[in-house]
Each structure stands twice: as C-alpha cells, then as structure tokens.
Short mmCIF file of C-alpha atoms in Angstrom, two decimals:
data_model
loop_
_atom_site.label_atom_id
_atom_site.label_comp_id
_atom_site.label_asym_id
_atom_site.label_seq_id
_atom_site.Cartn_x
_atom_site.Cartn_y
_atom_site.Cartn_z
CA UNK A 1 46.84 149.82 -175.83
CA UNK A 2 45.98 148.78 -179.48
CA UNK A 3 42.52 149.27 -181.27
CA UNK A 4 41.66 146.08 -179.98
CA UNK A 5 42.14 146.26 -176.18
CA UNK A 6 40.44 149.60 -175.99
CA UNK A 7 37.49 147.94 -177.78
CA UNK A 8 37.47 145.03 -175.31
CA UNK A 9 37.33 147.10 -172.83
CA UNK A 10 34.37 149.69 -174.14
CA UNK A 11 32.46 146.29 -174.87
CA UNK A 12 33.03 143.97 -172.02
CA UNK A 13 31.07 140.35 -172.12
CA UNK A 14 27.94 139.99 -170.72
CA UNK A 15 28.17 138.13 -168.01
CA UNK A 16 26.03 137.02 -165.87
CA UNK A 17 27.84 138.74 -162.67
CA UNK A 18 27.69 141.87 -165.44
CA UNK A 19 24.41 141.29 -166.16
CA UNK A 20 23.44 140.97 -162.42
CA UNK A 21 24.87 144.53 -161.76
CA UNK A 22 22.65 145.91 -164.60
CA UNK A 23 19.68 144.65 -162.89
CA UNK A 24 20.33 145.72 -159.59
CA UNK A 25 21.08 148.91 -160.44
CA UNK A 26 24.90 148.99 -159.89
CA UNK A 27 26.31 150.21 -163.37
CA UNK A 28 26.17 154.20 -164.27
CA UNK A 29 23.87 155.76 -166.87
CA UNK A 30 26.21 155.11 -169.78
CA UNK A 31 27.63 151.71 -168.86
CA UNK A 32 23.70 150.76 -168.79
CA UNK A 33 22.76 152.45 -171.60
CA UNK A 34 25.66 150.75 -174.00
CA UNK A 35 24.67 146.84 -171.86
CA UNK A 36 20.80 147.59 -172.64
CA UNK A 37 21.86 148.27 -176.31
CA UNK A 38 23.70 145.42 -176.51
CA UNK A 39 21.37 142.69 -174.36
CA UNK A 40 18.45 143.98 -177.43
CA UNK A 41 20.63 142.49 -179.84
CA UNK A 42 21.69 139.17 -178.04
CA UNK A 43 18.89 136.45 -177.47
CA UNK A 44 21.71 134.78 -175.02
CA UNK A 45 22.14 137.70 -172.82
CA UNK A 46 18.40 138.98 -172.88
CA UNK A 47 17.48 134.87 -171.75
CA UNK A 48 19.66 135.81 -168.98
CA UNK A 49 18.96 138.81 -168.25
CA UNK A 50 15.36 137.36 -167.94
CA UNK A 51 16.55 134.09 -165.70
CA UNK A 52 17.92 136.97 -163.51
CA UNK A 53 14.65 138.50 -163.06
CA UNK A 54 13.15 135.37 -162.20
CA UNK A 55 16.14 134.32 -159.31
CA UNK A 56 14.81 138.09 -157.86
CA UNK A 57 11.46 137.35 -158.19
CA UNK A 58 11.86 133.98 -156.72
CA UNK A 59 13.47 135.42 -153.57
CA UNK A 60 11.60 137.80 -153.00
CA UNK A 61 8.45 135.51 -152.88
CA UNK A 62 10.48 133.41 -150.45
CA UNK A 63 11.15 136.29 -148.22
CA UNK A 64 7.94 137.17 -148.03
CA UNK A 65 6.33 133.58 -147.20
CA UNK A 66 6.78 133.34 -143.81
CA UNK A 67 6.10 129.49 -144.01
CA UNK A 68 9.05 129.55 -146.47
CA UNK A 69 11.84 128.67 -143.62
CA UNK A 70 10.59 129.12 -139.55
CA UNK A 71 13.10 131.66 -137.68
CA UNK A 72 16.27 129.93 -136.20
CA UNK A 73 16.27 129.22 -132.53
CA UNK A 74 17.27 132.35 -130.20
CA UNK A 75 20.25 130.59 -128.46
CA UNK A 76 21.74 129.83 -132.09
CA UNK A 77 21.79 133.00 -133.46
CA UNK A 78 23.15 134.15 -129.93
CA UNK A 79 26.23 131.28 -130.67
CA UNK A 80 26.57 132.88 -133.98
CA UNK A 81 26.66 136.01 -133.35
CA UNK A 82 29.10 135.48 -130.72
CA UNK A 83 30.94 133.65 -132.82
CA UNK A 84 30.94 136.37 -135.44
CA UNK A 85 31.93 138.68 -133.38
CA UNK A 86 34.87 136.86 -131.81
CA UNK A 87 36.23 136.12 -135.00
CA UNK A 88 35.95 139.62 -135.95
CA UNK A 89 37.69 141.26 -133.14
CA UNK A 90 40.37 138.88 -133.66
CA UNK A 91 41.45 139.87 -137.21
CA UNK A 92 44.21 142.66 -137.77
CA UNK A 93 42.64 145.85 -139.89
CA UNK A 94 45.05 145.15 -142.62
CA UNK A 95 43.78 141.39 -142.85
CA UNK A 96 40.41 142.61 -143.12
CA UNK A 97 41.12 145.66 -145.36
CA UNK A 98 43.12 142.93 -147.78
CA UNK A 99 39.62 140.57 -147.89
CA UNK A 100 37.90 141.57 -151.52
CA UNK A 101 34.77 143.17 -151.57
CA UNK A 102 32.01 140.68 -152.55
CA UNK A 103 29.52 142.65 -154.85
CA UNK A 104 25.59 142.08 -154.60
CA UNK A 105 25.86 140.99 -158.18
CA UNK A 106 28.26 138.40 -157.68
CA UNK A 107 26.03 136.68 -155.06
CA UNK A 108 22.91 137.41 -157.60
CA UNK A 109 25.07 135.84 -160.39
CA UNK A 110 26.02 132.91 -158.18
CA UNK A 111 22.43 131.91 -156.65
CA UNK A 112 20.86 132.33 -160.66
CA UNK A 113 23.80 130.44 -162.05
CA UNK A 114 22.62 127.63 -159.54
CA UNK A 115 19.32 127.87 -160.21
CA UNK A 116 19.75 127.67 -163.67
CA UNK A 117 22.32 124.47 -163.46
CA UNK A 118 19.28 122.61 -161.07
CA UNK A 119 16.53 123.35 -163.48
CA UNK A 120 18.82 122.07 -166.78
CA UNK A 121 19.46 119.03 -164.56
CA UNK A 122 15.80 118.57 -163.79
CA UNK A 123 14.82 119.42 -167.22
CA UNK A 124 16.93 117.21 -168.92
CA UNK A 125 15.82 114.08 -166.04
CA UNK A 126 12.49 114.75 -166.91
CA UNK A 127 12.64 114.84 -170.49
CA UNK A 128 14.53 111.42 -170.50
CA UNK A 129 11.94 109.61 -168.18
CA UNK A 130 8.95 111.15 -169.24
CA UNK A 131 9.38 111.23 -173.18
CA UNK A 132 6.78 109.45 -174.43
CA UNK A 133 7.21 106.81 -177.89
CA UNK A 134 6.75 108.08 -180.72
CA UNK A 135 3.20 108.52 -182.17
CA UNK A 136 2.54 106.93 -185.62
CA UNK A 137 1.72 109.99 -188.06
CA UNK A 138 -1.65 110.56 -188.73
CA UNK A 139 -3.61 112.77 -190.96
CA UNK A 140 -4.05 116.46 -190.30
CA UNK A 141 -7.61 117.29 -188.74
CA UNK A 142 -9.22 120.40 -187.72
CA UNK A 143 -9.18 118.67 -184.31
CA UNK A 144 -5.28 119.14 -184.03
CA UNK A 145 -4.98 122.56 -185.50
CA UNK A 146 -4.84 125.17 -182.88
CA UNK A 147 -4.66 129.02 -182.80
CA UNK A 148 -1.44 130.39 -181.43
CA UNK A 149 -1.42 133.66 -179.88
CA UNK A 150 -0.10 136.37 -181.55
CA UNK A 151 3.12 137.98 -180.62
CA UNK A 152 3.40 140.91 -177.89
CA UNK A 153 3.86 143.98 -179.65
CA UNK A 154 3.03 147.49 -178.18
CA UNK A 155 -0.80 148.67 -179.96
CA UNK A 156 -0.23 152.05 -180.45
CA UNK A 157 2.28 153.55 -183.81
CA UNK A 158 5.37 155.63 -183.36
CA UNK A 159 3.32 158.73 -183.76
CA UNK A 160 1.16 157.99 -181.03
CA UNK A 161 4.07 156.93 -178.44
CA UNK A 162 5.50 160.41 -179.40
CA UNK A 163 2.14 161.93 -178.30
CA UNK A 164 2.56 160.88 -174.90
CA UNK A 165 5.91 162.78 -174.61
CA UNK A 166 3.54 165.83 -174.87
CA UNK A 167 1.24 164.91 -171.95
CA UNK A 168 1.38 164.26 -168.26
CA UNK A 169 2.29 160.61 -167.68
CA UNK A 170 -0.98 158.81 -166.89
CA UNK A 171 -0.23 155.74 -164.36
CA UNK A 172 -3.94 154.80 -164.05
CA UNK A 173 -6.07 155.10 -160.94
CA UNK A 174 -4.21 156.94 -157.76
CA UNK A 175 -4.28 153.55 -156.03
CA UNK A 176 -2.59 152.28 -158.84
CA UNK A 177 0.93 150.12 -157.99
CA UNK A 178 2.59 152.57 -160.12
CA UNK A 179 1.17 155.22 -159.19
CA UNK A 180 3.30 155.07 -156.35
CA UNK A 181 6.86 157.22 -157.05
CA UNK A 182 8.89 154.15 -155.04
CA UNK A 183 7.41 151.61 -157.03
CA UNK A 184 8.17 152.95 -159.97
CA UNK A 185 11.90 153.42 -159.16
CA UNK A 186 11.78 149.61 -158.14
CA UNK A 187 10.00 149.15 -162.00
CA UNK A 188 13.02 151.25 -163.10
CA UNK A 189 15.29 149.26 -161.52
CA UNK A 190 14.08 145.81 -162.58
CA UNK A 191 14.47 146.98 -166.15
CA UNK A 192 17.83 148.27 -165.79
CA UNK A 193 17.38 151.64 -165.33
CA UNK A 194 18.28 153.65 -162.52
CA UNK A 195 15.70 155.24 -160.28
CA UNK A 196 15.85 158.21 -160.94
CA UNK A 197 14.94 158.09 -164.64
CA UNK A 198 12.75 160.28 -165.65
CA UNK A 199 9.83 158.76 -167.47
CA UNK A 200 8.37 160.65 -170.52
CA UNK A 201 5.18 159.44 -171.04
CA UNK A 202 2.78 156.48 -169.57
CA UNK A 203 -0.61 155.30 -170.12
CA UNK A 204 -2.25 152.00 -169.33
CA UNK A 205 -2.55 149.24 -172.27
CA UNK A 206 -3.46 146.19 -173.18
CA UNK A 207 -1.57 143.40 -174.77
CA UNK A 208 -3.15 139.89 -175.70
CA UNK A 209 -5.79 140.37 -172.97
CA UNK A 210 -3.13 141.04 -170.44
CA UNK A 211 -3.58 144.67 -168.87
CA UNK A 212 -0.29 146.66 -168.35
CA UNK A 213 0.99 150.06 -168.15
CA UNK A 214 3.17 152.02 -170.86
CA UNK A 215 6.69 153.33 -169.69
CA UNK A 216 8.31 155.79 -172.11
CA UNK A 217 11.82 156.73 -171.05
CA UNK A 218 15.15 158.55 -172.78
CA UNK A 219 16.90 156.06 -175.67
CA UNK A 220 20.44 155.06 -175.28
CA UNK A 221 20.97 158.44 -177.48
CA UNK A 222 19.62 161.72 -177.73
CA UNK A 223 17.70 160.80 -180.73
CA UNK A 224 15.75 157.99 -179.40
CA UNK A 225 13.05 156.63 -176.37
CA UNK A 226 12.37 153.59 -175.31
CA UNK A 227 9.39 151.88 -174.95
CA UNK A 228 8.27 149.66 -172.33
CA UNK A 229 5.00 147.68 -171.63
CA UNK A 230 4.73 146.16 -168.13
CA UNK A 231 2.67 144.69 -165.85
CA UNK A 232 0.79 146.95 -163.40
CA UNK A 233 2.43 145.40 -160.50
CA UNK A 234 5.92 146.09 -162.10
CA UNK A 235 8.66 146.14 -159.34
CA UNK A 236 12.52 145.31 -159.37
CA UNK A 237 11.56 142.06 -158.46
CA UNK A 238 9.77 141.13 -161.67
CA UNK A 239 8.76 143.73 -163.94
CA UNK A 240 6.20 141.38 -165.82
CA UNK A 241 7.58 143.12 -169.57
CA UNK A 242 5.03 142.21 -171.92
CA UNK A 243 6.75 144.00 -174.71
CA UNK A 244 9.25 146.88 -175.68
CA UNK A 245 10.26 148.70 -178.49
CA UNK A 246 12.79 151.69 -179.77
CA UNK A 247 11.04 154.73 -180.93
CA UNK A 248 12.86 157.59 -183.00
CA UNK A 249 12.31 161.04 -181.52
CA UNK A 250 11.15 163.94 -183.92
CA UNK A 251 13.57 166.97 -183.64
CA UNK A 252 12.30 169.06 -181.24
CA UNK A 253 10.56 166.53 -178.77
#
C-alpha cells in the first residue's frame, strides 16, 4: 500500500452514511475525534452534519405526535406478522447469514438524503413561482437599513473556559434537562460524542438573548478542549448548538 492509499484510508470522505454514524454514536473515540476535526474545517460536511440533526429531530417530533399517523388496524399487523414470520422460517441460515447487515446510519443517511432532495425540489419550485420582478433601485433610507444580529460566539475568554475545568460542572437548577445524567449522554451523542464523555466543566450562558448551557469536554488531542454552547433542552435529537469553539489547555490542567 503506497503513501497514498494509507492516507485514503486514515481520511475517508465524509459521507453522509459516515456522517450519519458520527451522529448516532456508531464510530470509536478516535475515528470521531479525527471526523469532528475534520467536519470544523468543511462548511459542506458541517451543513450536513447539521441537515442530519434536523432528519433526527424531525422524527423524533413525529414519533412523539400521536396525531402524526393513527396505529394500523389489528388484523393487518396480524397478516404481517404472519407473513413475516412465514417468510422467515422459510429461508436457509446460510441465505440469511449471506443478507448484509443494514447499519442505522445507512437508513439515517437514506431518509436525510430524501429529505434534503424534497426540500431542494420545493425550494427551487418556490423560488421560480414566487420570485417577485425586479424592484426599480431607489435611494438608501434609514427606513431600509436594519440591524443584523451579531454572530454566536461563546461570552466568556479562554482563561475563563479554563476556570471551569477547576470547578464542579454547574448544569443549572436540579430540575434542569441537563441536569439529568441520560440527557446529557443523549446531548453527547447529538454532538458526536459518545456517552460516556466525560464533561470538564459547564455553566449556563447566554448567547444573543438565547439562554443555553456551556459543555466543556476533552479536544481531539491531549492539548486541547472543546467548547460547546447548547440549548438547555439539548438531546441527540437536536442539540440546539448555539456556538462552539477550540480552547488550548495550559500544561497542567
């Protein structure tokens, strides 16, 4: 294998079925460490990554409406069942044992590739009808000049992230949604982490207006943390990121 295979296969592409595993939670430590790196560095991954989190978020709102789809008739899911059965019975082990292994991220992949092809369709239909004809220019008035809102960045400096790393992680109130150990593995999860990360340092925070709470967990080396600002009802499904940043540790910490 030449210099160039071996780095093919240190780096692979990210994929959206790749991508998929990341966020579920299927990839070890280092895999996800070196994809994470990577994603922070590529806007077309990271939009992914985020249309991802959206297909999970999506489905799990469905899942939980129960006006969403009503429950299938009893006597059909008796047919199918049989029917499932049947057809199982009938098929040798080796048959069955020969049948690849469809991963939870390749049906994640599939469903957000869908989604995403649907909404570029309906988009692009909408954009077509609805475009309106152009405007003759007109002179600049305080009327048409707006205040944007400023970029999500995390408040606090380097030296004060590194603070937290010497205190007891502060969730916010004990009825908190992450003050709850399982829904902070599912918060773990969403951002690509697995769940048993150990977080560093938290505090609640604001950004824009928008309350959240501070996640501070290892770097994807030794030297480094990263920094996370979520929503407080941050779960797998949708961790609500409103910002994130790489912090250098001092030696010792």
């Amino acid at each position: 294998m030449n210099g160039t295979e071996h780095e093919a296969d240190a780096n692979p592409p990210l994929t959206v079925e790749l991508l998929a595993d990341l966020q579920a939670g299927l990839l070890d430590d280092e895999a996800a460490a070196g994809i994470r790196r990577r994603v922070r560095t590529d806007p077309q991954a990271a939009a992914i990554l985020r249309a991802l989190q959206r297909v999970r978020r999506d489905l799990a709102d469905a899942g939980a409406d129960p006006a969403s789809a009503p429950d299938p008739p009893a006597d059909v899911t008796a047919r199918i069942s049989g029917t499932l059965r049947s057809t199982a019975s009938g098929e040798s082990s080796a048959a069955h044992a020969a049948q690849p292994r469809i991963r939870p991220g390749k049906i994640l992949a599939g469903i957000a590739g869908f989604c995403a092809a649907v909404a570029a369709i309906g988009v692009g239909t909408a954009a077509l009808v609805t475009a309106p004809s152009p405007a003759p220019s007109a002179p600049t008035t305080a009327m048409h000049i707006t205040v944007s809102t400023p970029p999500p960045v995390i408040p606090l400096s380097h030296e004060q992230i590194l603070e937290l790393l010497q205190r007891t992680p502060d969730y916010g109130p004990v009825d908190a949604a992450l003050a709850d150990p399982s829904r902070r593995a599912s918060c773990l999860s969403g951002l690509g982490y697995p769940a048993s990360t150990q977080i560093l340092g938290a505090q609640p925070i604001g950004i824009n207006a928008r309350p959240g709470l501070l996640l501070v967990v290892p770097g994807d080396g030794p030297d480094t943390v990263a920094v996370y600002a979520v929503a407080l009802n941050c779960s797998a499904a949708d961790t609500g990121l409103l910002a994130s940043t790489t912090v250098a540790r001092a030696t010792g910490s």
